[in-house]
């Protein structure tokens, strides 16, 4: 198998005059967790549907697991997916719902295992109508795991889950990648993706904004330095120091948040001391994926 | 023994998987209720069709009542069974609308297409299971109807001819006619559901077409009853009508069934699933 699980080349989907996905060219590395990020309407779900053979691209091509997108049946037996939330027959039990899918691909023997993996064995024989949203989401994940997939494509898998459920999902995705599967996961909860992703693909209005390693993206972007002067009157002085150094600065409740390269905090501290300003707080952290995303999309605008 | 080539085995396996998968869905209470509804409508038809010796009309409500002479003939039971087709047709339309339309409403179709991306195999597996279910449901409803008809007849209506060899053959033929007409309604409903992708819309449009629209069209031109699907299914179930004989109704019904099935397949095979 090649190092790339998904490669799209100018993939485009047009509805009427609207470009849902516009000349998207991305590569998703095999065996990694890749976060697929974008606001509502960015084209994430449309892209995922094209990769799953549910809709045909208007133009462009793609390779999934080294097979052509146009020949989706040749790779879908190795793909697990959860698209647009969990969808099941409400009157059937969780187990029967999985068997409906399993029988299509002679995977009946996998049903008990995937129920156990997502922690639903105890409720497997209850009708899905009695499940909470979180339980349905788990059942959706179980369905995605049925084929013991080489590639898992998940659209908002943490929706409706409580914090413990989200943590379990995160662990599951990590474990899948550690076992050699490729995980391509979209979410609007950027903090969740940041926790688990190796790479990210950022999308906005159907177009690619960024793709690459998450660590590299974070390193390229400015750290967030929070400073709190002993005397709030000195915020003005600190803001001027930041501006003089070409850093961004936002005044908050008695604090100033400075966007600067890591290592700037020492310089800021010395400059403040030189101006007679005493700091009661000085902390630095890397930017969050959310902050990077908004910075990048604002640049685009 | 000759082994099938790999691609043929794949097709058969895909079809068998889709068929077997559909059988699990058919265990839902909805399908038991619909089968019971068919039996109930068949019973109502029999209550109307076997009224007693004083009725001599062969019209009656919705044309359901045979004359005493016609009712006691060997094909009297078979013809009476066929009178249920309007009700059976509406139940059939509802069943397939729920089956196909709700898969789009709930979004389940996405999961099915990812697990079985060969859409033609999925389609034929589903259709075969659905038609099989409808056949069993109609046969059971007809059997219930036949038993009830005998009970209703009591000593007032002479039913000896129904149970002769010719009578049993005529009843089996009548049941067969209802089964084929039901397949026609099912194919019509499946095509509508594939186009509309919604159970309520399919039921609404299907029933509106089958009842007021076709009836109005026939009022405008009697000749149309030889060509319209609902009229042909009805004529077939009743063993023929004034405007079209049994063979014509059978050929016309099978033609509409095939056309609707091909239309449904083409829509299912080539249309995107964006929602």
Coordinates of C-alpha atoms in Angstrom, one line a residue:
Chain A
X1 CA 0.0 0.0 0.0
X2 CA 1.3 3.5 -0.8
X3 CA 1.9 6.1 1.9
X4 CA -1.2 8.0 0.8
X5 CA -4.7 6.7 1.6
X6 CA -6.7 9.4 -0.1
X7 CA -5.5 11.7 -2.9
X8 CA -7.9 14.1 -4.6
X9 CA -7.0 16.0 -7.7
X10 CA -9.1 19.1 -8.4
X11 CA -12.1 17.4 -7.0
X12 CA -15.2 19.6 -7.7
X13 CA -18.9 19.4 -7.0
X14 CA -21.2 22.0 -8.3
X15 CA -24.9 22.3 -7.4
X16 CA -26.5 24.7 -9.8
X17 CA -24.2 27.8 -9.6
X18 CA -22.8 26.9 -6.2
X19 CA -19.4 25.2 -5.9
X20 CA -19.9 23.0 -2.8
X21 CA -16.3 21.7 -3.3
X22 CA -14.0 23.7 -5.5
X23 CA -10.9 22.1 -7.1
X24 CA -9.9 20.4 -3.9
X25 CA -6.5 18.7 -4.1
X26 CA -5.4 17.0 -0.9
X27 CA -3.4 14.0 0.3
X28 CA -4.3 12.1 3.4
X29 CA -1.3 10.1 4.8
X30 CA -1.9 6.4 5.5
X31 CA -1.9 5.2 9.1
X32 CA -2.4 8.7 10.5
X33 CA -5.4 10.5 12.0
X34 CA -6.2 13.5 9.8
X35 CA -8.7 16.1 11.0
X36 CA -11.0 17.6 8.3
X37 CA -11.9 21.0 9.5
X38 CA -14.2 23.7 8.2
X39 CA -17.3 25.7 9.2
X40 CA -20.7 24.6 8.2
X41 CA -21.1 24.6 4.4
X42 CA -17.4 24.4 3.9
X43 CA -17.8 21.2 1.8
X44 CA -16.6 18.6 4.2
X45 CA -19.6 16.4 4.0
X46 CA -19.9 16.8 0.2
X47 CA -16.2 15.7 -0.1
X48 CA -16.8 12.7 2.2
X49 CA -19.9 11.7 0.2
X50 CA -17.9 11.8 -3.0
X51 CA -15.2 9.6 -1.4
X52 CA -17.8 7.1 -0.4
X53 CA -19.4 6.9 -3.8
X54 CA -22.7 8.4 -2.7
X55 CA -22.4 11.4 -5.1
X56 CA -20.5 11.8 -8.3
X57 CA -18.0 14.7 -8.6
X58 CA -18.7 17.3 -11.3
X59 CA -15.1 17.2 -12.2
X60 CA -11.7 16.1 -10.9
X61 CA -10.5 12.7 -9.8
X62 CA -9.4 10.9 -6.7
X63 CA -7.6 7.8 -5.5
X64 CA -8.8 6.0 -2.4
X65 CA -6.6 3.2 -1.1
X66 CA -4.9 3.2 -4.5
X67 CA -8.2 2.7 -6.3
X68 CA -10.0 5.1 -8.6
X69 CA -12.9 7.0 -7.1
X70 CA -15.0 6.0 -10.2
X71 CA -14.5 2.4 -9.1
X72 CA -15.8 2.9 -5.5
X73 CA -16.8 -0.8 -5.0
X74 CA -13.2 -1.8 -5.4
X75 CA -12.2 0.0 -2.2
X76 CA -15.4 0.5 -0.1
X77 CA -15.2 -3.0 1.3
X78 CA -12.1 -1.7 3.2
X79 CA -13.7 1.5 4.3
X80 CA -15.7 2.2 7.4
X81 CA -17.8 5.3 7.6
X82 CA -20.1 7.4 9.6
X83 CA -21.7 10.2 7.6
X84 CA -24.1 13.0 8.7
X85 CA -24.8 11.3 12.1
X86 CA -26.0 7.8 12.9
X87 CA -28.9 6.5 10.8
X88 CA -30.7 3.4 11.8
X89 CA -34.1 1.6 11.7
X90 CA -35.6 2.8 15.1
X91 CA -37.8 -0.3 15.6
X92 CA -34.9 -2.8 15.1
X93 CA -32.5 -3.5 17.9
X94 CA -28.9 -2.3 17.7
X95 CA -27.7 -5.8 16.9
X96 CA -30.3 -6.3 14.2
X97 CA -29.3 -2.9 12.7
X98 CA -25.7 -4.0 12.5
X99 CA -26.8 -7.4 11.0
X100 CA -28.7 -5.6 8.3
X101 CA -25.4 -4.0 7.2
X102 CA -23.2 -7.0 8.0
X103 CA -25.2 -9.3 5.8
X104 CA -24.7 -7.1 2.8
X105 CA -21.0 -7.9 3.0
X106 CA -20.9 -11.3 4.7
X107 CA -19.7 -9.7 8.0
X108 CA -22.1 -11.3 10.5
X109 CA -19.2 -12.7 12.5
X110 CA -18.0 -9.2 13.3
X111 CA -21.2 -7.9 15.0
X112 CA -20.5 -9.1 18.6
X113 CA -16.9 -7.8 18.4
X114 CA -17.8 -4.3 17.2
X115 CA -20.6 -4.0 19.8
X116 CA -18.1 -4.8 22.5
X117 CA -15.6 -2.3 21.1
X118 CA -18.1 0.5 21.4
X119 CA -19.4 -0.7 24.7
X120 CA -23.0 -1.5 23.6
X121 CA -23.1 -5.2 24.2
X122 CA -25.5 -4.9 27.2
X123 CA -28.0 -2.8 25.2
X124 CA -27.6 -4.5 21.9
X125 CA -31.0 -6.2 21.9
X126 CA -33.0 -3.1 22.8
X127 CA -34.7 -1.2 20.0
X128 CA -32.6 1.7 18.7
X129 CA -35.6 4.0 19.4
X130 CA -34.8 3.7 23.1
X131 CA -31.1 4.7 22.6
X132 CA -29.8 8.1 23.6
X133 CA -28.1 10.2 20.9
X134 CA -24.7 9.2 22.4
X135 CA -25.6 5.5 22.2
X136 CA -26.7 5.9 18.6
X137 CA -23.4 7.6 17.8
X138 CA -21.6 4.6 19.3
X139 CA -23.7 2.3 17.2
X140 CA -22.8 4.3 14.2
X141 CA -19.1 3.8 15.1
X142 CA -19.7 0.1 15.5
X143 CA -21.2 0.1 12.0
X144 CA -18.1 1.9 10.7
X145 CA -15.9 -0.8 12.3
X146 CA -17.8 -3.7 10.8
X147 CA -15.4 -4.4 7.8
X148 CA -12.2 -4.1 10.0
X149 CA -11.4 -1.1 7.9
X150 CA -8.1 0.1 6.4
X151 CA -9.7 3.5 6.1
X152 CA -12.2 5.1 8.5
X153 CA -14.1 8.2 7.4
X154 CA -16.1 9.8 10.1
X155 CA -18.2 12.9 9.9
X156 CA -18.6 14.6 13.3
X157 CA -18.3 11.4 15.3
X158 CA -18.4 13.2 18.7
X159 CA -21.8 14.8 18.2
X160 CA -24.1 14.1 21.1
X161 CA -21.5 12.4 23.2
X162 CA -20.8 13.3 26.8
X163 CA -17.1 14.2 27.8
X164 CA -16.4 10.5 28.7
X165 CA -17.8 9.4 25.4
X166 CA -15.7 12.0 23.5
X167 CA -12.6 10.8 25.4
X168 CA -13.5 7.2 24.4
X169 CA -13.8 8.2 20.8
X170 CA -10.5 9.9 20.9
X171 CA -8.9 6.8 22.3
X172 CA -10.6 4.6 19.7
X173 CA -9.4 6.8 16.8
X174 CA -5.9 6.8 18.2
X175 CA -6.0 3.0 18.6
X176 CA -7.2 2.5 15.1
X177 CA -4.4 4.6 13.7
X178 CA -1.9 2.8 15.9
X179 CA -3.1 -0.5 14.5
X180 CA -2.4 0.8 11.0
X181 CA -5.7 2.2 9.8
X182 CA -6.1 5.6 8.3
X183 CA -8.6 7.8 10.1
X184 CA -10.1 10.8 8.3
X185 CA -12.3 12.6 10.7
X186 CA -14.3 15.8 10.3
X187 CA -15.5 17.8 13.3
X188 CA -16.5 21.4 14.1
X189 CA -15.1 20.7 17.7
X190 CA -11.6 21.8 16.7
X191 CA -10.2 21.2 20.2
X192 CA -11.2 17.5 19.9
X193 CA -9.4 17.2 16.6
X194 CA -6.4 18.9 18.0
X195 CA -6.2 16.3 20.7
X196 CA -6.1 13.4 18.3
X197 CA -5.0 14.5 14.8
X198 CA -1.6 14.0 13.3
X199 CA -2.5 16.1 10.2
X200 CA -5.2 18.5 9.4
X201 CA -7.0 19.6 6.2
X202 CA -8.6 23.0 6.6
X203 CA -11.5 23.8 4.2
X204 CA -13.4 27.0 3.7
X205 CA -16.2 27.6 1.1
X206 CA -15.2 24.4 -0.7
X207 CA -11.6 25.4 -1.1
X208 CA -8.5 24.2 0.6
X209 CA -7.0 26.6 3.2
X210 CA -4.2 24.4 4.6
X211 CA -3.1 20.8 4.7
X212 CA -0.2 19.3 6.5
X213 CA 1.0 18.2 9.9
X214 CA -0.8 19.7 12.8
X215 CA 2.5 20.2 14.8
X216 CA 4.0 22.1 11.9
X217 CA 0.9 24.3 11.6
X218 CA 1.0 25.1 15.3
X219 CA 4.8 25.8 15.2
X220 CA 4.3 28.2 12.3
X221 CA 1.7 30.2 14.1
X222 CA 2.2 32.7 16.9
X223 CA 2.0 31.7 20.5
X224 CA -0.5 33.3 22.8
X225 CA 1.3 35.2 25.7
X226 CA -0.9 36.5 28.5
X227 CA 0.5 39.3 30.7
X228 CA -1.1 40.9 33.7
X229 CA 0.4 44.0 35.1
X230 CA 0.2 44.7 38.9
X231 CA -1.3 48.1 38.0
X232 CA -4.1 47.8 35.3
X233 CA -3.1 51.4 34.2
X234 CA 0.0 49.8 32.8
X235 CA -1.9 47.8 30.2
X236 CA -1.5 50.8 27.8
X237 CA 2.3 50.6 28.2
X238 CA 2.4 46.9 27.6
X239 CA 0.2 47.3 24.5
X240 CA 2.6 49.9 23.1
X241 CA 5.6 47.5 23.7
X242 CA 3.8 44.8 21.8
X243 CA 2.9 47.0 18.9
X244 CA 6.4 48.4 18.7
X245 CA 7.7 44.9 18.3
X246 CA 5.1 44.1 15.5
X247 CA 3.0 41.7 17.7
X248 CA -0.7 41.6 17.8
X249 CA -2.3 42.6 21.1
X250 CA -5.7 42.4 22.6
X251 CA -6.6 44.0 25.9
X252 CA -8.9 41.9 28.1
X253 CA -10.0 42.1 31.8
X254 CA -6.8 43.4 33.4
X255 CA -4.7 41.3 31.0
X256 CA -3.2 41.7 27.6
X257 CA -3.1 38.8 25.2
X258 CA -0.1 39.1 22.8
X259 CA 0.3 37.0 19.6
X260 CA 4.0 36.5 19.0
X261 CA 6.6 33.8 18.2
X262 CA 7.5 31.6 21.1
X263 CA 10.4 33.1 23.0
X264 CA 8.9 36.6 22.9
X265 CA 7.8 36.4 26.5
X266 CA 11.3 37.0 27.8
X267 CA 11.7 40.1 25.6
X268 CA 8.3 41.3 26.7
X269 CA 9.2 40.8 30.4
X270 CA 12.5 42.7 30.0
X271 CA 10.8 45.5 28.1
X272 CA 8.1 45.8 30.8
X273 CA 10.7 45.9 33.6
X274 CA 12.6 48.6 31.6
X275 CA 9.4 50.7 31.6
X276 CA 8.9 50.2 35.3
X277 CA 6.0 47.8 34.9
X278 CA 5.7 45.0 37.4
X279 CA 4.0 41.8 36.0
X280 CA 1.9 39.5 38.2
X281 CA 1.3 37.0 35.5
X282 CA 3.2 36.0 32.4
X283 CA 2.3 32.8 30.6
X284 CA 2.7 31.5 27.1
X285 CA 0.9 28.7 25.3
X286 CA 0.8 27.5 21.7
X287 CA -2.2 28.6 19.6
X288 CA -5.2 26.3 19.5
X289 CA -6.4 24.8 16.2
X290 CA -9.4 27.0 16.5
X291 CA -7.4 30.2 16.7
X292 CA -5.2 29.1 13.8
X293 CA -8.3 28.2 11.8
X294 CA -9.9 31.6 12.3
X295 CA -6.6 33.4 11.7
X296 CA -6.2 31.6 8.4
X297 CA -9.8 32.0 7.2
X298 CA -9.7 35.8 8.2
X299 CA -6.6 36.1 6.1
X300 CA -8.5 34.6 3.2
X301 CA -11.3 37.1 3.6
Chain B
X1 CA -19.5 -29.6 -11.1
X2 CA -18.8 -26.4 -13.0
X3 CA -17.8 -23.5 -10.8
X4 CA -19.2 -20.1 -11.6
X5 CA -16.7 -17.5 -12.6
X6 CA -15.6 -15.1 -9.9
X7 CA -17.6 -12.1 -11.1
X8 CA -20.8 -14.1 -11.3
X9 CA -20.2 -15.5 -7.8
X10 CA -19.7 -11.9 -6.6
X11 CA -23.0 -10.9 -8.2
X12 CA -24.9 -13.8 -6.6
X13 CA -23.3 -13.3 -3.3
X14 CA -24.1 -9.6 -3.4
X15 CA -27.7 -10.3 -4.4
X16 CA -28.1 -13.0 -1.7
X17 CA -26.6 -10.6 0.9
X18 CA -29.0 -7.8 0.0
X19 CA -31.9 -10.3 0.0
X20 CA -30.9 -11.7 3.4
X21 CA -30.3 -8.2 4.8
X22 CA -33.8 -7.1 3.7
X23 CA -35.4 -10.1 5.5
X24 CA -34.2 -8.7 8.8
X25 CA -35.9 -5.4 8.1
X26 CA -39.1 -7.2 7.2
X27 CA -39.3 -8.5 10.8
X28 CA -40.3 -5.0 12.0
X29 CA -43.8 -4.6 13.4
X30 CA -44.8 -2.3 10.5
X31 CA -44.7 -5.2 8.1
X32 CA -46.8 -7.5 10.4
X33 CA -49.3 -4.7 10.8
X34 CA -49.5 -4.2 7.0
X35 CA -50.0 -8.0 6.5
X36 CA -52.8 -7.9 9.1
X37 CA -54.3 -4.9 7.3
X38 CA -54.4 -6.8 4.1
X39 CA -56.2 -9.7 5.8
X40 CA -58.6 -7.2 7.4
X41 CA -59.4 -5.6 4.1
X42 CA -59.8 -9.0 2.5
X43 CA -62.3 -9.8 5.3
X44 CA -64.2 -6.6 4.6
X45 CA -64.3 -7.5 0.9
X46 CA -65.7 -10.9 1.7
X47 CA -68.4 -9.4 4.1
X48 CA -69.5 -7.2 1.2
X49 CA -69.1 -9.9 -1.5
X50 CA -71.0 -12.7 0.2
X51 CA -74.1 -10.8 1.3
X52 CA -76.8 -13.4 1.1
X53 CA -79.3 -14.8 -1.4
X54 CA -81.4 -11.7 -1.8
X55 CA -78.8 -9.7 -3.7
X56 CA -79.0 -10.1 -7.5
X57 CA -76.9 -7.2 -8.6
X58 CA -73.4 -7.8 -10.0
X59 CA -72.4 -4.2 -9.2
X60 CA -72.9 -3.3 -5.6
X61 CA -70.6 -1.0 -3.6
X62 CA -67.4 -0.5 -5.7
X63 CA -68.5 -3.4 -7.9
X64 CA -67.8 -5.8 -5.2
X65 CA -71.0 -7.8 -5.2
X66 CA -71.5 -10.6 -7.7
X67 CA -75.0 -11.9 -8.5
X68 CA -76.1 -15.0 -6.6
X69 CA -75.6 -17.1 -9.7
X70 CA -72.1 -15.8 -10.3
X71 CA -71.1 -16.1 -6.7
X72 CA -72.1 -19.7 -6.4
X73 CA -70.3 -20.6 -9.6
X74 CA -67.0 -22.4 -9.4
X75 CA -65.0 -19.2 -10.0
X76 CA -67.3 -17.2 -7.6
X77 CA -64.7 -17.3 -4.7
X78 CA -61.8 -16.5 -7.0
X79 CA -63.5 -13.5 -8.5
X80 CA -64.6 -12.2 -5.1
X81 CA -61.0 -12.5 -3.8
X82 CA -59.9 -10.2 -6.7
X83 CA -62.4 -7.5 -5.5
X84 CA -60.0 -6.7 -2.7
X85 CA -57.3 -5.3 -5.0
X86 CA -58.1 -1.6 -4.4
X87 CA -57.5 -2.1 -0.7
X88 CA -54.6 -4.4 -1.1
X89 CA -53.1 -2.0 -3.6
X90 CA -53.2 0.9 -1.1
X91 CA -51.7 -1.2 1.6
X92 CA -49.0 -2.3 -0.8
X93 CA -48.2 1.2 -1.8
X94 CA -48.0 2.1 1.9
X95 CA -45.6 -0.8 2.7
X96 CA -43.2 0.0 -0.1
X97 CA -43.3 3.7 0.6
X98 CA -42.4 3.1 4.2
X99 CA -39.7 0.6 3.2
X100 CA -38.0 2.7 0.5
X101 CA -39.0 6.2 1.5
X102 CA -38.0 5.9 5.1
X103 CA -34.5 4.7 4.2
X104 CA -34.0 8.1 2.6
X105 CA -35.9 9.9 5.4
X106 CA -33.8 8.2 8.1
X107 CA -30.6 8.3 6.0
X108 CA -30.0 4.6 6.3
X109 CA -29.6 4.4 2.6
X110 CA -26.1 5.9 3.0
X111 CA -24.9 3.0 5.2
X112 CA -26.4 0.4 2.9
X113 CA -24.7 1.9 -0.2
X114 CA -21.3 2.0 1.5
X115 CA -21.6 -1.6 2.5
X116 CA -23.0 -2.7 -0.8
X117 CA -21.9 -0.2 -3.4
X118 CA -23.1 -2.4 -6.3
X119 CA -26.4 -0.7 -6.5
X120 CA -28.0 -3.1 -9.0
X121 CA -27.4 -6.0 -6.6
X122 CA -28.7 -4.1 -3.7
X123 CA -31.8 -3.1 -5.7
X124 CA -32.7 -6.6 -6.9
X125 CA -32.0 -8.2 -3.5
X126 CA -34.4 -5.7 -1.8
X127 CA -37.0 -6.0 -4.5
X128 CA -37.0 -9.8 -4.4
X129 CA -37.4 -9.8 -0.7
X130 CA -40.2 -7.2 -0.8
X131 CA -42.1 -9.0 -3.5
X132 CA -41.7 -12.3 -1.6
X133 CA -43.1 -10.7 1.5
X134 CA -46.1 -9.3 -0.4
X135 CA -46.7 -12.6 -2.1
X136 CA -46.8 -14.4 1.3
X137 CA -49.0 -11.6 2.8
X138 CA -51.5 -11.8 -0.1
X139 CA -51.7 -15.6 0.0
X140 CA -52.3 -15.5 3.7
X141 CA -54.9 -12.8 3.4
X142 CA -56.6 -14.7 0.5
X143 CA -56.7 -17.9 2.6
X144 CA -58.3 -16.0 5.5
X145 CA -60.7 -14.5 3.0
X146 CA -61.7 -17.9 1.6
X147 CA -62.3 -19.3 5.0
X148 CA -64.3 -16.3 6.0
X149 CA -66.4 -16.4 2.8
X150 CA -67.3 -20.0 3.5
X151 CA -68.4 -19.1 7.1
X152 CA -70.4 -16.1 5.8
X153 CA -72.1 -18.2 3.1
X154 CA -73.4 -20.6 5.7
X155 CA -76.5 -22.4 4.4
X156 CA -77.8 -19.3 2.5
X157 CA -75.2 -19.5 -0.3
X158 CA -74.4 -22.7 -2.1
X159 CA -70.6 -23.0 -2.1
X160 CA -70.1 -26.6 -3.2
X161 CA -68.8 -25.5 -6.6
X162 CA -65.9 -23.5 -4.9
X163 CA -64.4 -26.7 -3.6
X164 CA -64.5 -28.8 -6.7
X165 CA -61.3 -29.3 -8.6
X166 CA -62.3 -26.5 -11.1
X167 CA -63.4 -24.3 -8.3
X168 CA -60.1 -24.7 -6.4
X169 CA -58.2 -24.0 -9.7
X170 CA -60.3 -20.9 -10.2
X171 CA -59.6 -19.7 -6.7
X172 CA -55.9 -20.3 -7.0
X173 CA -56.0 -18.4 -10.3
X174 CA -57.9 -15.6 -8.6
X175 CA -55.2 -15.5 -5.9
X176 CA -52.5 -15.5 -8.5
X177 CA -54.1 -12.6 -10.2
X178 CA -54.2 -10.6 -7.0
X179 CA -50.5 -11.5 -6.4
X180 CA -49.5 -10.2 -9.8
X181 CA -51.6 -7.1 -9.5
X182 CA -50.0 -6.5 -6.0
X183 CA -46.5 -6.8 -7.6
X184 CA -47.7 -4.1 -10.1
X185 CA -48.8 -1.8 -7.2
X186 CA -45.5 -2.5 -5.5
X187 CA -43.4 -1.7 -8.5
X188 CA -45.4 1.5 -9.0
X189 CA -44.8 2.5 -5.4
X190 CA -41.1 1.6 -5.4
X191 CA -40.6 3.8 -8.5
X192 CA -42.5 6.6 -6.9
X193 CA -40.5 6.3 -3.6
X194 CA -37.2 6.2 -5.5
X195 CA -38.2 9.4 -7.3
X196 CA -39.7 11.2 -4.3
X197 CA -37.4 9.8 -1.5
X198 CA -40.1 10.3 1.1
X199 CA -42.6 7.8 2.6
X200 CA -45.4 10.4 3.2
X201 CA -45.0 12.0 -0.3
X202 CA -45.0 8.6 -1.9
X203 CA -48.2 7.5 -0.1
X204 CA -49.8 10.9 -0.9
X205 CA -49.0 11.0 -4.5
X206 CA -49.6 7.2 -5.1
X207 CA -53.0 7.2 -3.5
X208 CA -54.0 10.5 -5.1
X209 CA -53.1 9.0 -8.5
X210 CA -54.7 5.6 -7.9
X211 CA -58.0 6.9 -6.7
X212 CA -59.2 10.4 -7.9
X213 CA -56.8 10.9 -10.8
X214 CA -57.3 7.6 -12.6
X215 CA -61.0 7.6 -11.9
X216 CA -61.3 11.1 -13.4
X217 CA -59.2 10.1 -16.4
X218 CA -61.4 7.1 -17.0
X219 CA -64.5 9.3 -16.7
X220 CA -63.1 11.5 -19.4
X221 CA -62.3 8.5 -21.7
X222 CA -63.4 4.9 -21.2
X223 CA -60.7 3.8 -23.5
X224 CA -58.1 4.8 -21.0
X225 CA -59.1 2.0 -18.7
X226 CA -57.3 -0.4 -21.1
X227 CA -54.0 1.4 -20.6
X228 CA -53.8 3.0 -17.1
X229 CA -51.9 0.9 -14.6
X230 CA -54.3 1.1 -11.7
X231 CA -57.2 0.1 -14.0
X232 CA -55.2 -2.8 -15.5
X233 CA -54.2 -4.1 -12.0
X234 CA -57.8 -4.0 -11.0
X235 CA -59.0 -5.7 -14.2
X236 CA -56.4 -8.4 -13.8
X237 CA -57.3 -9.1 -10.1
X238 CA -61.0 -9.4 -11.1
X239 CA -60.1 -11.8 -13.9
X240 CA -60.8 -9.3 -16.7
X241 CA -63.3 -6.5 -17.2
X242 CA -65.6 -5.1 -19.8
X243 CA -62.8 -3.0 -21.3
X244 CA -60.0 -5.5 -21.2
X245 CA -60.0 -9.3 -21.0
X246 CA -57.9 -11.3 -18.6
X247 CA -55.0 -11.8 -21.0
X248 CA -54.8 -8.2 -22.0
X249 CA -54.9 -7.2 -18.3
X250 CA -52.1 -9.6 -17.5
X251 CA -49.9 -8.4 -20.3
X252 CA -50.6 -4.8 -19.5
X253 CA -50.0 -5.3 -15.8
X254 CA -46.7 -7.1 -16.4
X255 CA -45.7 -4.4 -18.8
X256 CA -46.3 -1.6 -16.2
X257 CA -44.6 -3.7 -13.5
X258 CA -41.5 -4.1 -15.7
X259 CA -41.5 -0.5 -16.8
X260 CA -41.8 0.8 -13.2
X261 CA -39.1 -1.6 -12.0
X262 CA -36.7 -0.4 -14.7
X263 CA -37.5 3.2 -13.9
X264 CA -36.9 2.6 -10.2
X265 CA -33.6 0.8 -11.0
X266 CA -32.3 3.5 -13.2
X267 CA -33.1 6.2 -10.6
X268 CA -31.5 4.2 -7.8
X269 CA -28.5 3.3 -9.9
X270 CA -27.6 6.7 -11.2
X271 CA -29.0 9.3 -8.9
X272 CA -26.7 10.9 -6.2
X273 CA -27.5 10.5 -2.5
X274 CA -26.8 14.0 -1.3
X275 CA -28.9 14.0 1.9

